[in-house]
Structures are given as structure tokens and as C-alpha cells.
């Protein structure tokens, strides 16, 4: 809460998990899928990570292949992921079904 010019402003900010490296992202994915094989992991990180489809992946660069290797039950929408800084995304779902 913040008071500015006699007005009370309430702000809520939903934290979004923002991995900075492929290793951080891969570790979070593996933990998420351990929690729930379909990838629905709202309790990951004490609830601070949020749904996997909302993660801010923009900072992850370089090779991000095989992030979901062998994750046969994974079934989440990743359309919100921004992987534009990754230069190699091949095999990202290798072995997944």
C-alpha cells in the first residue's frame, strides 16, 4: 500500500518465474514435471513460479533443446513463452509424446 497526495494506492503484482539460464529453466521444468507429470505445477517454488505456461523465458539464450526430453505426459500450453533469444530450439520436445 502506498499513500500519495492523500490517495491510497493498492498495487498487486503477480510474480512471474523468470529463469536467466537454460540450466535454471531445465531445473524448474524437471521439478515441475516431478510435481505433476502433465506439467501443471502451481505449487512449485512455494507457489511463486506460477503455471509453467506463464513463465517469462525471454532471458534464456543459446541452446534450449531437449528441455522436455522424455516428458511423455507433459501437456501444457507454452504459447506464451518468448524464446526469441534462444538460437537453437531443435529437439526441444525430443522423446516427448
Short mmCIF file of C-alpha atoms in Angstrom, two decimals:
data_model
loop_
_atom_site.label_atom_id
_atom_site.label_comp_id
_atom_site.label_asym_id
_atom_site.label_seq_id
_atom_site.Cartn_x
_atom_site.Cartn_y
_atom_site.Cartn_z
CA UNK A 1 0.00 0.00 0.00
CA UNK A 2 1.24 3.47 -0.80
CA UNK A 3 -0.17 6.89 0.09
CA UNK A 4 0.37 9.58 -2.49
CA UNK A 5 -1.21 13.04 -2.27
CA UNK A 6 -3.75 11.75 0.23
CA UNK A 7 -4.80 8.87 -2.03
CA UNK A 8 -4.26 5.29 -1.04
CA UNK A 9 -2.96 3.18 -3.87
CA UNK A 10 -3.12 -0.57 -3.64
CA UNK A 11 -0.98 -2.48 -6.06
CA UNK A 12 -0.78 -6.19 -6.53
CA UNK A 13 1.95 -7.64 -8.62
CA UNK A 14 1.89 -11.27 -9.59
CA UNK A 15 5.42 -12.58 -9.58
CA UNK A 16 6.37 -14.48 -12.68
CA UNK A 17 9.18 -17.01 -12.66
CA UNK A 18 11.97 -15.66 -14.86
CA UNK A 19 14.85 -18.07 -15.39
CA UNK A 20 18.04 -16.42 -16.59
CA UNK A 21 19.76 -19.52 -17.97
CA UNK A 22 18.93 -22.79 -19.68
CA UNK A 23 20.06 -24.62 -16.54
CA UNK A 24 17.62 -22.70 -14.35
CA UNK A 25 14.81 -23.33 -16.83
CA UNK A 26 15.62 -27.04 -17.18
CA UNK A 27 15.79 -27.50 -13.40
CA UNK A 28 12.41 -25.79 -12.99
CA UNK A 29 10.84 -27.88 -15.77
CA UNK A 30 12.16 -31.11 -14.24
CA UNK A 31 10.89 -30.08 -10.78
CA UNK A 32 7.52 -29.09 -12.21
CA UNK A 33 7.07 -32.39 -14.00
CA UNK A 34 8.16 -34.27 -10.88
CA UNK A 35 5.40 -32.43 -9.03
CA UNK A 36 2.84 -33.18 -11.74
CA UNK A 37 3.70 -35.25 -14.82
CA UNK A 38 1.37 -33.20 -17.05
CA UNK A 39 3.28 -30.03 -16.15
CA UNK A 40 0.56 -28.38 -14.10
CA UNK A 41 2.67 -27.24 -11.16
CA UNK A 42 1.09 -24.30 -9.33
CA UNK A 43 2.82 -25.21 -6.05
CA UNK A 44 6.37 -25.19 -7.45
CA UNK A 45 8.64 -22.77 -5.63
CA UNK A 46 6.10 -22.42 -2.85
CA UNK A 47 3.60 -21.23 -5.42
CA UNK A 48 5.84 -18.41 -6.62
CA UNK A 49 6.58 -19.95 -10.03
CA UNK A 50 3.00 -19.96 -11.25
CA UNK A 51 1.76 -22.10 -14.13
CA UNK A 52 4.53 -23.24 -16.47
CA UNK A 53 2.88 -21.52 -19.45
CA UNK A 54 3.24 -18.12 -17.77
CA UNK A 55 6.97 -18.32 -17.10
CA UNK A 56 8.99 -15.47 -18.59
CA UNK A 57 11.59 -17.31 -20.68
CA UNK A 58 12.79 -14.30 -22.64
CA UNK A 59 16.19 -14.11 -20.90
CA UNK A 60 17.14 -17.68 -21.74
CA UNK A 61 19.52 -17.72 -24.67
CA UNK A 62 21.62 -20.19 -26.59
CA UNK A 63 20.68 -23.84 -26.95
CA UNK A 64 17.41 -24.83 -25.30
CA UNK A 65 17.00 -28.19 -26.98
CA UNK A 66 15.77 -31.24 -25.13
CA UNK A 67 14.11 -29.26 -22.33
CA UNK A 68 11.22 -31.71 -22.39
CA UNK A 69 13.21 -34.80 -23.40
CA UNK A 70 11.30 -37.93 -22.41
CA UNK A 71 8.47 -35.99 -20.74
CA UNK A 72 5.79 -38.22 -22.19
CA UNK A 73 2.90 -36.89 -20.09
CA UNK A 74 3.63 -33.17 -20.45
CA UNK A 75 0.58 -31.32 -21.76
CA UNK A 76 0.64 -27.57 -21.11
CA UNK A 77 0.22 -24.55 -23.37
CA UNK A 78 3.56 -22.82 -23.94
CA UNK A 79 2.29 -20.29 -26.49
CA UNK A 80 3.15 -17.50 -24.03
CA UNK A 81 6.82 -18.44 -23.93
CA UNK A 82 9.15 -16.00 -25.64
CA UNK A 83 12.17 -17.98 -26.81
CA UNK A 84 13.33 -15.34 -29.28
CA UNK A 85 16.74 -15.08 -27.61
CA UNK A 86 17.40 -18.79 -27.99
CA UNK A 87 19.31 -19.55 -31.16
CA UNK A 88 18.83 -23.32 -31.14
CA UNK A 89 15.46 -24.78 -30.24
CA UNK A 90 15.71 -28.04 -32.15
CA UNK A 91 14.83 -31.21 -30.27
CA UNK A 92 13.12 -29.22 -27.53
CA UNK A 93 10.46 -31.93 -27.29
CA UNK A 94 12.64 -34.85 -28.38
CA UNK A 95 11.35 -38.04 -26.81
CA UNK A 96 8.15 -36.39 -25.59
CA UNK A 97 4.84 -37.74 -26.80
#
